[in-house]
């Protein structure tokens, strides 16, 4: 009898020891099979009870039951602990650290041409100008003839033109043909409009020139519109666009549709007119062509030049954006390089 009791005691010690080292549910199940299962080691020992006497059997049987209960309870406790720790490690593996900062989302931004156009239209909008939309595919008449470029006039060569298959229909080379459209719509009422949009010129592409670019045209017609009004409007624009304290200057120029005609410069905002790399050491940057609307154009628009006068100006949007954001090559604008578009 004592050998069976010894075997039982040894089994209990070993089983409890092995159980402590069973770290997974799988291992605890294997432990159960090995020690307590139908073919397990406890059953195997108890098979030897057949050889015991009738007095010995209940003693051994009681002891075997005590050990079985002890082992089952130990298993239950250990299984709970293993399940708990397995759950904790699964949770921490999948876990979300709510204290981490969020990942920044890239929102995209407006194209620099759109930004410049909006800035410009905002400034003139505050001066009471309305936006007037005119088409990019234009008649030769509106683009040239009615703007006082007679057929064969050498000034037509100033703007290399893209023609269409249709006789007399071209891609507009500037926004000025919109002047004729606006005047014909509103005459004889006074007008104050901005005409934004794309223009096309069959030119070599260089750091300063594209074949497709944007302009915005300003046009004011009324009974007493003067050159000083033009200067006041453009000075106010220059201060709003390039910062307070800007000066402007007019240089004499030639456009067939304005008389007198000028090129308008703004004092460089970077060097304050001292001269620097951006203004090519001139102290001035060109912002616009401008002038008083030519009497022939007023007449073509439906106004009596004896009674009405007007001024007009036309500026290149990319060139304004280049000056404001210090971009040195116009070709970046439409080459779709995201690095440029993100930077400016
Ligand atoms: C004109 O187009 C006139 N219609 C402007 C005007 C309007 C004068 C009203 C008087 C009254 P010009 O050809 O200079 O003028 O062009 C005006 C501006 O358009 C230029 O100063 C420049 O900023 C821009 N521009 C002209 N050609 C290109 C080009 N190929 N690429 C980019 N910008 C251009």
Tab-separated table of N, CA, C and O and ligand atoms in Angstrom, residues 158-159 173-176 179 201 203 208-215 217-218 255 257-258 262-263 286-291 312-319 330, ligand 1:
chain	number	residue	atom	x	y	z
A	158	UNK	N	2.256	91.732	-82.841
A	158	UNK	CA	2.696	91.757	-81.444
A	158	UNK	C	2.197	90.513	-80.701
A	158	UNK	O	2.755	90.114	-79.690
A	159	UNK	N	1.127	89.940	-81.174
A	159	UNK	CA	0.544	88.786	-80.472
A	159	UNK	C	0.345	87.652	-81.458
A	159	UNK	O	-0.596	87.646	-82.235
A	173	UNK	N	-5.996	86.161	-77.895
A	173	UNK	CA	-4.594	86.365	-77.535
A	173	UNK	C	-4.472	87.224	-76.275
A	173	UNK	O	-3.396	87.347	-75.711
A	174	UNK	N	-5.588	87.830	-75.872
A	174	UNK	CA	-5.631	88.644	-74.645
A	174	UNK	C	-7.080	88.733	-74.183
A	174	UNK	O	-7.985	88.280	-74.903
A	175	UNK	N	-7.302	89.276	-73.002
A	175	UNK	CA	-8.683	89.367	-72.517
A	175	UNK	C	-9.387	90.630	-73.034
A	175	UNK	O	-10.589	90.803	-72.809
A	176	UNK	N	-8.655	91.478	-73.751
A	176	UNK	CA	-9.254	92.740	-74.207
A	176	UNK	C	-10.506	92.588	-75.089
A	176	UNK	O	-11.371	93.483	-75.041
A	179	UNK	N	-13.701	93.464	-73.602
A	179	UNK	CA	-14.114	94.878	-73.478
A	179	UNK	C	-15.268	95.172	-74.433
A	179	UNK	O	-16.249	95.825	-74.076
A	201	UNK	N	-1.141	82.278	-77.009
A	201	UNK	CA	-0.278	82.921	-78.010
A	201	UNK	C	0.694	81.888	-78.543
A	201	UNK	O	1.272	81.118	-77.767
A	203	UNK	N	3.659	81.351	-79.095
A	203	UNK	CA	4.987	81.885	-78.763
A	203	UNK	C	5.906	80.778	-78.312
A	203	UNK	O	5.442	79.742	-77.844
A	208	UNK	N	9.673	83.137	-69.026
A	208	UNK	CA	8.667	84.178	-68.763
A	208	UNK	C	7.414	84.070	-69.610
A	208	UNK	O	6.438	84.782	-69.372
A	209	UNK	N	7.419	83.178	-70.605
A	209	UNK	CA	6.275	83.108	-71.520
A	209	UNK	C	5.780	81.687	-71.712
A	209	UNK	O	6.572	80.782	-71.931
A	210	UNK	N	4.459	81.545	-71.651
A	210	UNK	CA	3.806	80.267	-71.942
A	210	UNK	C	2.915	80.451	-73.173
A	210	UNK	O	2.602	81.580	-73.548
A	211	UNK	N	2.502	79.322	-73.770
A	211	UNK	CA	1.560	79.429	-74.896
A	211	UNK	C	0.146	79.662	-74.377
A	211	UNK	O	-0.677	80.255	-75.038
A	212	UNK	N	-0.116	79.149	-73.187
A	212	UNK	CA	-1.416	79.377	-72.549
A	212	UNK	C	-1.127	80.046	-71.209
A	212	UNK	O	-0.280	79.572	-70.453
A	213	UNK	N	-1.785	81.128	-70.917
A	213	UNK	CA	-1.573	81.833	-69.654
A	213	UNK	C	-2.869	82.577	-69.317
A	213	UNK	O	-3.802	82.606	-70.126
A	214	UNK	N	-2.930	83.126	-68.129
A	214	UNK	CA	-4.135	83.846	-67.708
A	214	UNK	C	-3.868	85.344	-67.671
A	214	UNK	O	-2.782	85.777	-67.301
A	215	UNK	N	-4.900	86.062	-68.060
A	215	UNK	CA	-4.864	87.516	-67.871
A	215	UNK	C	-6.119	87.920	-67.119
A	215	UNK	O	-7.096	87.167	-67.052
A	217	UNK	N	-8.474	91.523	-67.125
A	217	UNK	CA	-8.640	92.837	-67.740
A	217	UNK	C	-9.540	93.669	-66.840
A	217	UNK	O	-10.506	93.146	-66.284
A	218	UNK	N	-9.234	94.930	-66.697
A	218	UNK	CA	-10.146	95.823	-65.995
A	218	UNK	C	-10.659	96.857	-66.977
A	218	UNK	O	-9.906	97.314	-67.848
A	255	UNK	N	-0.504	100.556	-77.305
A	255	UNK	CA	-1.514	99.534	-77.604
A	255	UNK	C	-2.508	100.208	-78.542
A	255	UNK	O	-2.867	101.381	-78.318
A	257	UNK	N	-5.609	99.932	-78.812
A	257	UNK	CA	-6.958	100.153	-78.244
A	257	UNK	C	-6.970	101.140	-77.081
A	257	UNK	O	-8.014	101.369	-76.480
A	258	UNK	N	-5.799	101.695	-76.717
A	258	UNK	CA	-5.775	102.735	-75.670
A	258	UNK	C	-4.940	103.913	-76.164
A	258	UNK	O	-3.977	103.751	-76.908
A	262	UNK	N	0.093	103.022	-71.487
A	262	UNK	CA	1.239	102.962	-70.556
A	262	UNK	C	1.527	101.515	-70.139
A	262	UNK	O	0.663	100.642	-70.247
A	263	UNK	N	2.752	101.294	-69.676
A	263	UNK	CA	3.080	100.078	-68.937
A	263	UNK	C	3.149	100.539	-67.487
A	263	UNK	O	3.696	101.612	-67.199
A	286	UNK	N	7.129	95.166	-63.481
A	286	UNK	CA	6.009	95.512	-64.365
A	286	UNK	C	4.763	94.718	-63.974
A	286	UNK	O	4.850	93.504	-63.790
A	287	UNK	N	3.638	95.397	-63.823
A	287	UNK	CA	2.430	94.649	-63.450
A	287	UNK	C	1.325	94.691	-64.491
A	287	UNK	O	0.441	93.843	-64.481
A	288	UNK	N	1.345	95.663	-65.394
A	288	UNK	CA	0.162	95.774	-66.250
A	288	UNK	C	0.412	96.656	-67.466
A	288	UNK	O	1.242	97.570	-67.433
A	289	UNK	N	-0.320	96.355	-68.528
A	289	UNK	CA	-0.472	97.297	-69.626
A	289	UNK	C	-1.758	98.061	-69.327
A	289	UNK	O	-2.677	97.506	-68.729
A	290	UNK	N	-1.834	99.310	-69.735
A	290	UNK	CA	-3.041	100.083	-69.388
A	290	UNK	C	-3.152	101.317	-70.277
A	290	UNK	O	-2.253	101.609	-71.081
A	291	UNK	N	-4.238	102.043	-70.138
A	291	UNK	CA	-4.397	103.285	-70.884
A	291	UNK	C	-5.839	103.745	-70.889
A	291	UNK	O	-6.717	103.091	-70.312
A	312	UNK	N	-8.661	101.213	-69.228
A	312	UNK	CA	-8.588	99.752	-69.222
A	312	UNK	C	-7.172	99.362	-68.831
A	312	UNK	O	-6.231	100.136	-69.006
A	313	UNK	N	-7.070	98.194	-68.260
A	313	UNK	CA	-5.738	97.645	-67.973
A	313	UNK	C	-5.807	96.133	-68.112
A	313	UNK	O	-6.884	95.543	-68.044
A	314	UNK	N	-4.653	95.532	-68.378
A	314	UNK	CA	-4.638	94.075	-68.541
A	314	UNK	C	-3.355	93.525	-67.933
A	314	UNK	O	-2.267	94.016	-68.225
A	315	UNK	N	-3.512	92.549	-67.038
A	315	UNK	CA	-2.311	92.001	-66.390
A	315	UNK	C	-2.234	90.492	-66.524
A	315	UNK	O	-3.246	89.817	-66.644
A	316	UNK	N	-1.007	89.996	-66.522
A	316	UNK	CA	-0.785	88.550	-66.592
A	316	UNK	C	-0.800	87.965	-65.193
A	316	UNK	O	-0.106	88.450	-64.303
A	317	UNK	N	-1.631	86.929	-65.006
A	317	UNK	CA	-1.796	86.389	-63.647
A	317	UNK	C	-0.554	85.623	-63.173
A	317	UNK	O	-0.095	85.802	-62.051
A	318	UNK	N	-0.009	84.778	-64.054
A	318	UNK	CA	1.165	84.001	-63.623
A	318	UNK	C	2.308	84.932	-63.253
A	318	UNK	O	3.016	84.699	-62.285
A	319	UNK	N	2.476	86.002	-64.031
A	319	UNK	CA	3.589	86.913	-63.728
A	319	UNK	C	3.377	87.606	-62.377
A	319	UNK	O	4.336	87.871	-61.657
A	330	UNK	N	8.088	80.477	-65.305
A	330	UNK	CA	6.628	80.320	-65.505
A	330	UNK	C	6.259	78.874	-65.849
A	330	UNK	O	5.141	78.441	-65.614
B	1	LIG	C1	-1.962	92.938	-73.623
B	1	LIG	O1	-2.269	91.741	-73.760
B	1	LIG	C2	-3.009	93.993	-73.516
B	1	LIG	N1	-4.273	93.479	-73.915
B	1	LIG	C3	-3.031	94.599	-72.129
B	1	LIG	C4	-3.841	95.823	-72.027
B	1	LIG	C5	-5.185	95.760	-71.638
B	1	LIG	C6	-3.290	97.095	-72.329
B	1	LIG	C7	-5.943	96.912	-71.574
B	1	LIG	C8	-4.042	98.226	-72.242
B	1	LIG	C9	-5.339	98.157	-71.869
B	1	LIG	P1	0.549	92.430	-73.312
B	1	LIG	O2	0.765	91.737	-74.591
B	1	LIG	O3	1.658	93.280	-72.797
B	1	LIG	O4	-0.716	93.353	-73.339
B	1	LIG	O5	0.181	91.376	-72.183
B	1	LIG	C10	-0.232	91.767	-70.911
B	1	LIG	C11	0.373	90.863	-69.848
B	1	LIG	O6	0.049	89.503	-70.144
B	1	LIG	C12	1.895	90.878	-69.843
B	1	LIG	O7	2.362	91.939	-69.062
B	1	LIG	C13	2.184	89.559	-69.199
B	1	LIG	O8	2.050	89.650	-67.809
B	1	LIG	C14	1.109	88.671	-69.729
B	1	LIG	N2	1.588	87.873	-70.869
B	1	LIG	C15	1.658	88.214	-72.166
B	1	LIG	N3	2.160	87.210	-72.906
B	1	LIG	C16	2.395	86.198	-72.055
B	1	LIG	C17	2.907	84.863	-72.208
B	1	LIG	N4	3.236	84.375	-73.387
B	1	LIG	N5	3.040	84.114	-71.090
B	1	LIG	C18	2.679	84.602	-69.884
B	1	LIG	N6	2.183	85.835	-69.686
B	1	LIG	C19	2.038	86.624	-70.752
